[in-house]
Amino acid sequence: MTDFMETMGRSVLFRGLPAEELARLERISEPRRYGKGAVLFREGDDGAGFYVVSSGQVKVFKTSFDGREQILHILGPGDPLGEVPVFAGQTFPASAQALAESLLYFFPRPKLAQLYRDNPSLAMNMLAVLSRRLREFTVLIENLSLKEIPQRLATYLLHQHAQKPVSSRVKLAVTKGVLANILGASQETLSRVLGKLGQEGVIEVQGKEITILDWDRLKELAGGEISL
């Protein structure tokens, strides 16, 4: 099995598609490699197509007028990015940068549009992903505008666990500095909150692994029922 087939097989966009449809996608795709720190695209650039991450890690972010950065997504193997302009025919609404050496497959918009006309099931898969992203943005906006830092962290941990609910451990895919950015907090504030939750027996932190010890209390904190 080729790297392309393996990547698309675990992508939420294309998982479960017949081999012949994946082969059509492969024919229009362009493999692109990016070194750590390389910019894939910037907010306002022409949305010439979208990407699927094959290996590595990419952050999607917006920058405020005063230069502050807000991370919207951290994406890894199988994750799509830049897919909104494919339907809207507009510019990229945010910027993307490689956090590590990464391989992505790029799908040019004109070729993809033709493929969607011929294969409506592909378009339906993408619409489902866009709907999920909209829900994620709704949660992000709620976190940043209505919740305090402890509530944001609790919500984030519960969301991350829901992605892989096989144990009580949440393994962070990002550094604590990046996590602080996602939560809209300083690293010092995040460290204090993690320490406080650890002292109260809600979580246990060991490097990049966080073990949830008290599920009920974490859920109460995320819902604003209690405070630290």
Tab-separated table of C-alpha atoms in Angstrom:
chain	number	residue	atom	x	y	z
A	1	MET	CA	0.000	0.000	0.000
A	2	THR	CA	1.375	3.418	-0.941
A	3	ASP	CA	1.892	6.250	1.546
A	4	PHE	CA	-0.968	8.102	-0.132
A	5	MET	CA	-3.378	5.199	0.338
A	6	GLU	CA	-2.370	4.799	3.998
A	7	THR	CA	-2.854	8.516	4.648
A	8	MET	CA	-6.253	8.707	2.974
A	9	GLY	CA	-7.318	5.483	4.663
A	10	ARG	CA	-7.096	7.195	8.053
A	11	SER	CA	-8.386	10.593	6.888
A	12	VAL	CA	-11.825	11.610	8.125
A	13	LEU	CA	-12.506	12.957	4.642
A	14	PHE	CA	-11.776	9.850	2.639
A	15	ARG	CA	-11.856	6.903	5.052
A	16	GLY	CA	-13.866	4.011	3.646
A	17	LEU	CA	-13.816	5.135	0.022
A	18	PRO	CA	-13.407	2.419	-2.624
A	19	ALA	CA	-9.903	1.896	-3.981
A	20	GLU	CA	-10.875	3.233	-7.415
A	21	GLU	CA	-12.003	6.574	-5.932
A	22	LEU	CA	-8.819	6.834	-3.868
A	23	ALA	CA	-6.845	6.186	-7.042
A	24	ARG	CA	-8.616	9.136	-8.714
A	25	LEU	CA	-7.666	11.342	-5.772
A	26	GLU	CA	-4.060	10.196	-5.949
A	27	ARG	CA	-3.855	11.171	-9.617
A	28	ILE	CA	-4.734	14.816	-8.875
A	29	SER	CA	-2.710	15.111	-5.640
A	30	GLU	CA	0.669	16.823	-5.215
A	31	PRO	CA	2.995	15.654	-2.396
A	32	ARG	CA	4.590	18.636	-0.653
A	33	ARG	CA	7.258	18.624	2.066
A	34	TYR	CA	7.719	21.402	4.618
A	35	GLY	CA	10.505	21.915	7.121
A	36	LYS	CA	9.835	22.907	10.723
A	37	GLY	CA	8.617	26.492	10.826
A	38	ALA	CA	7.723	26.640	7.127
A	39	VAL	CA	4.511	28.508	6.281
A	40	LEU	CA	2.034	26.592	4.114
A	41	PHE	CA	-0.185	29.613	3.514
A	42	ARG	CA	-1.137	32.875	5.167
A	43	GLU	CA	-4.513	34.336	5.952
A	44	GLY	CA	-5.773	36.139	2.859
A	45	ASP	CA	-3.818	34.010	0.368
A	46	ASP	CA	-5.804	32.625	-2.548
A	47	GLY	CA	-7.439	29.334	-1.559
A	48	ALA	CA	-5.991	27.403	-4.462
A	49	GLY	CA	-6.731	24.028	-2.916
A	50	PHE	CA	-6.588	22.089	0.318
A	51	TYR	CA	-4.198	19.725	2.089
A	52	VAL	CA	-4.227	16.444	3.980
A	53	VAL	CA	-1.410	15.837	6.476
A	54	SER	CA	0.504	12.607	5.842
A	55	SER	CA	3.204	12.998	8.514
A	56	GLY	CA	4.343	15.680	10.908
A	57	GLN	CA	2.261	18.366	12.606
A	58	VAL	CA	0.721	21.649	11.437
A	59	LYS	CA	-0.838	24.517	13.350
A	60	VAL	CA	-3.641	26.674	11.976
A	61	PHE	CA	-3.767	30.124	13.541
A	62	LYS	CA	-4.926	33.718	13.276
A	63	THR	CA	-2.909	36.793	14.196
A	64	SER	CA	-4.482	39.882	15.786
A	65	PHE	CA	-3.684	43.470	14.805
A	66	ASP	CA	-1.288	43.768	17.750
A	67	GLY	CA	0.603	40.619	16.699
A	68	ARG	CA	-0.889	38.157	19.187
A	69	GLU	CA	-1.404	34.636	17.849
A	70	GLN	CA	-4.439	32.454	18.509
A	71	ILE	CA	-4.092	28.806	17.547
A	72	LEU	CA	-7.283	27.350	16.092
A	73	HIS	CA	-6.179	23.773	15.358
A	74	ILE	CA	-3.205	21.470	15.764
A	75	LEU	CA	-3.368	18.918	12.963
A	76	GLY	CA	-1.605	15.587	12.442
A	77	PRO	CA	-1.641	12.594	10.065
A	78	GLY	CA	-4.957	12.172	8.264
A	79	ASP	CA	-6.248	15.655	9.115
A	80	PRO	CA	-7.394	18.009	6.325
A	81	LEU	CA	-6.741	21.751	6.295
A	82	GLY	CA	-7.632	24.656	4.064
A	83	GLU	CA	-10.770	22.950	2.847
A	84	VAL	CA	-13.205	25.880	3.267
A	85	PRO	CA	-12.069	27.819	0.136
A	86	VAL	CA	-12.614	24.698	-1.978
A	87	PHE	CA	-16.353	25.279	-1.588
A	88	ALA	CA	-16.391	29.044	-1.046
A	89	GLY	CA	-13.890	29.887	-3.798
A	90	GLN	CA	-12.291	32.490	-1.564
A	91	THR	CA	-9.074	33.172	0.324
A	92	PHE	CA	-7.715	31.182	3.266
A	93	PRO	CA	-9.411	32.420	6.482
A	94	ALA	CA	-6.348	31.635	8.640
A	95	SER	CA	-2.630	30.845	8.369
A	96	ALA	CA	-0.888	27.456	8.599
A	97	GLN	CA	2.661	26.591	9.672
A	98	ALA	CA	4.539	23.305	10.094
A	99	LEU	CA	5.451	22.576	13.727
A	100	ALA	CA	7.729	19.741	12.607
A	101	GLU	CA	9.083	18.395	9.336
A	102	SER	CA	5.901	17.420	7.511
A	103	LEU	CA	4.624	15.735	4.375
A	104	LEU	CA	1.236	16.824	3.045
A	105	TYR	CA	-0.795	16.031	-0.030
A	106	PHE	CA	-2.165	19.078	-1.843
A	107	PHE	CA	-5.350	18.931	-3.937
A	108	PRO	CA	-5.754	21.782	-6.475
A	109	ARG	CA	-9.226	23.312	-6.375
A	110	PRO	CA	-10.094	23.114	-10.110
A	111	LYS	CA	-9.212	19.409	-10.380
A	112	LEU	CA	-10.940	18.642	-7.083
A	113	ALA	CA	-14.117	20.461	-8.138
A	114	GLN	CA	-14.324	18.323	-11.249
A	115	LEU	CA	-13.767	15.182	-9.215
A	116	TYR	CA	-16.568	16.179	-6.831
A	117	ARG	CA	-18.936	16.699	-9.747
A	118	ASP	CA	-18.159	13.171	-10.885
A	119	ASN	CA	-18.201	11.674	-7.356
A	120	PRO	CA	-20.760	13.390	-5.067
A	121	SER	CA	-19.880	11.055	-2.160
A	122	LEU	CA	-16.526	12.819	-1.841
A	123	ALA	CA	-18.254	16.182	-1.468
A	124	MET	CA	-20.587	14.776	1.202
A	125	ASN	CA	-17.607	13.574	3.234
A	126	MET	CA	-16.053	17.022	3.125
A	127	LEU	CA	-19.302	18.727	4.125
A	128	ALA	CA	-19.473	16.436	7.167
A	129	VAL	CA	-15.942	17.494	8.187
A	130	LEU	CA	-16.794	21.163	7.705
A	131	SER	CA	-19.806	20.708	9.986
A	132	ARG	CA	-17.577	19.176	12.654
A	133	ARG	CA	-15.110	22.060	12.339
A	134	LEU	CA	-17.965	24.537	12.809
A	135	ARG	CA	-18.894	22.834	16.074
A	136	GLU	CA	-15.259	22.998	17.190
A	137	PHE	CA	-15.114	26.724	16.448
A	138	THR	CA	-18.310	27.245	18.442
A	139	VAL	CA	-16.677	25.562	21.456
A	140	LEU	CA	-13.475	27.579	20.954
A	141	ILE	CA	-15.358	30.895	20.852
A	142	GLU	CA	-17.323	29.932	23.950
A	143	ASN	CA	-14.119	28.983	25.764
A	144	LEU	CA	-12.297	32.204	24.905
A	145	SER	CA	-15.186	34.564	25.562
A	146	LEU	CA	-17.148	33.027	28.433
A	147	LYS	CA	-14.891	30.719	30.425
A	148	GLU	CA	-12.007	31.245	32.815
A	149	ILE	CA	-8.673	29.468	32.252
A	150	PRO	CA	-9.413	26.481	34.569
A	151	GLN	CA	-12.709	25.869	32.762
A	152	ARG	CA	-10.992	26.130	29.363
A	153	LEU	CA	-8.350	23.604	30.411
A	154	ALA	CA	-10.942	21.177	31.788
A	155	THR	CA	-12.982	21.425	28.589
A	156	TYR	CA	-9.856	20.860	26.480
A	157	LEU	CA	-8.817	17.769	28.441
A	158	LEU	CA	-12.283	16.241	28.182
A	159	HIS	CA	-12.377	16.960	24.441
A	160	GLN	CA	-8.943	15.404	23.895
A	161	HIS	CA	-9.904	12.302	25.861
A	162	ALA	CA	-13.083	11.955	23.794
A	163	GLN	CA	-10.917	11.583	20.670
A	164	LYS	CA	-9.230	8.451	22.101
A	165	PRO	CA	-11.290	7.226	25.058
A	166	VAL	CA	-9.224	4.098	25.726
A	167	SER	CA	-7.780	5.145	29.085
A	168	SER	CA	-7.818	7.954	31.625
A	169	ARG	CA	-4.580	9.363	30.186
A	170	VAL	CA	-4.469	12.333	27.849
A	171	LYS	CA	-1.187	12.601	25.930
A	172	LEU	CA	-0.615	16.155	24.770
A	173	ALA	CA	0.265	16.394	21.092
A	174	VAL	CA	1.717	19.870	21.669
A	175	THR	CA	4.082	21.625	24.056
A	176	LYS	CA	2.660	23.379	27.109
A	177	GLY	CA	3.547	26.679	25.437
A	178	VAL	CA	1.340	25.828	22.443
A	179	LEU	CA	-1.400	24.565	24.772
A	180	ALA	CA	-1.298	27.882	26.638
A	181	ASN	CA	-1.768	29.657	23.306
A	182	ILE	CA	-4.724	27.439	22.395
A	183	LEU	CA	-6.352	28.269	25.733
A	184	GLY	CA	-5.585	31.985	25.458
A	185	ALA	CA	-3.419	31.946	28.584
A	186	SER	CA	0.177	32.647	29.544
A	187	GLN	CA	2.468	29.687	30.243
A	188	GLU	CA	2.758	30.836	33.868
A	189	THR	CA	-1.018	30.847	34.298
A	190	LEU	CA	-1.347	27.411	32.692
A	191	SER	CA	1.364	26.000	34.977
A	192	ARG	CA	-0.427	27.399	38.046
A	193	VAL	CA	-3.759	25.878	36.974
A	194	LEU	CA	-2.162	22.490	36.236
A	195	GLY	CA	-0.445	22.610	39.622
A	196	LYS	CA	-3.684	23.515	41.412
A	197	LEU	CA	-5.610	20.691	39.730
A	198	GLY	CA	-2.792	18.332	40.667
A	199	GLN	CA	-2.842	19.436	44.303
A	200	GLU	CA	-6.595	18.911	44.485
A	201	GLY	CA	-6.307	15.396	43.065
A	202	VAL	CA	-8.201	16.098	39.856
A	203	ILE	CA	-5.318	15.259	37.536
A	204	GLU	CA	-1.750	13.992	37.623
A	205	VAL	CA	0.822	15.541	35.284
A	206	GLN	CA	3.881	13.620	34.111
A	207	GLY	CA	5.655	15.376	31.247
A	208	LYS	CA	3.271	15.422	28.278
A	209	GLU	CA	0.887	12.917	29.862
A	210	ILE	CA	-2.009	14.010	32.028
A	211	THR	CA	-3.963	11.366	33.915
A	212	ILE	CA	-7.510	12.284	34.885
A	213	LEU	CA	-8.084	11.108	38.459
A	214	ASP	CA	-11.443	12.712	39.288
A	215	TRP	CA	-13.771	12.700	36.282
A	216	ASP	CA	-16.780	14.156	38.087
A	217	ARG	CA	-14.866	17.144	39.403
A	218	LEU	CA	-13.259	17.809	36.011
A	219	LYS	CA	-16.673	17.748	34.317
A	220	GLU	CA	-18.101	20.067	36.993
A	221	LEU	CA	-15.209	22.462	36.432
A	222	ALA	CA	-15.680	22.399	32.644
A	223	GLY	CA	-19.377	23.150	33.092
A	224	GLY	CA	-18.731	26.058	35.440
A	225	GLU	CA	-20.422	24.308	38.358
A	226	ILE	CA	-17.327	24.756	40.552
A	227	SER	CA	-14.255	26.992	40.464
A	228	LEU	CA	-10.622	26.748	41.523
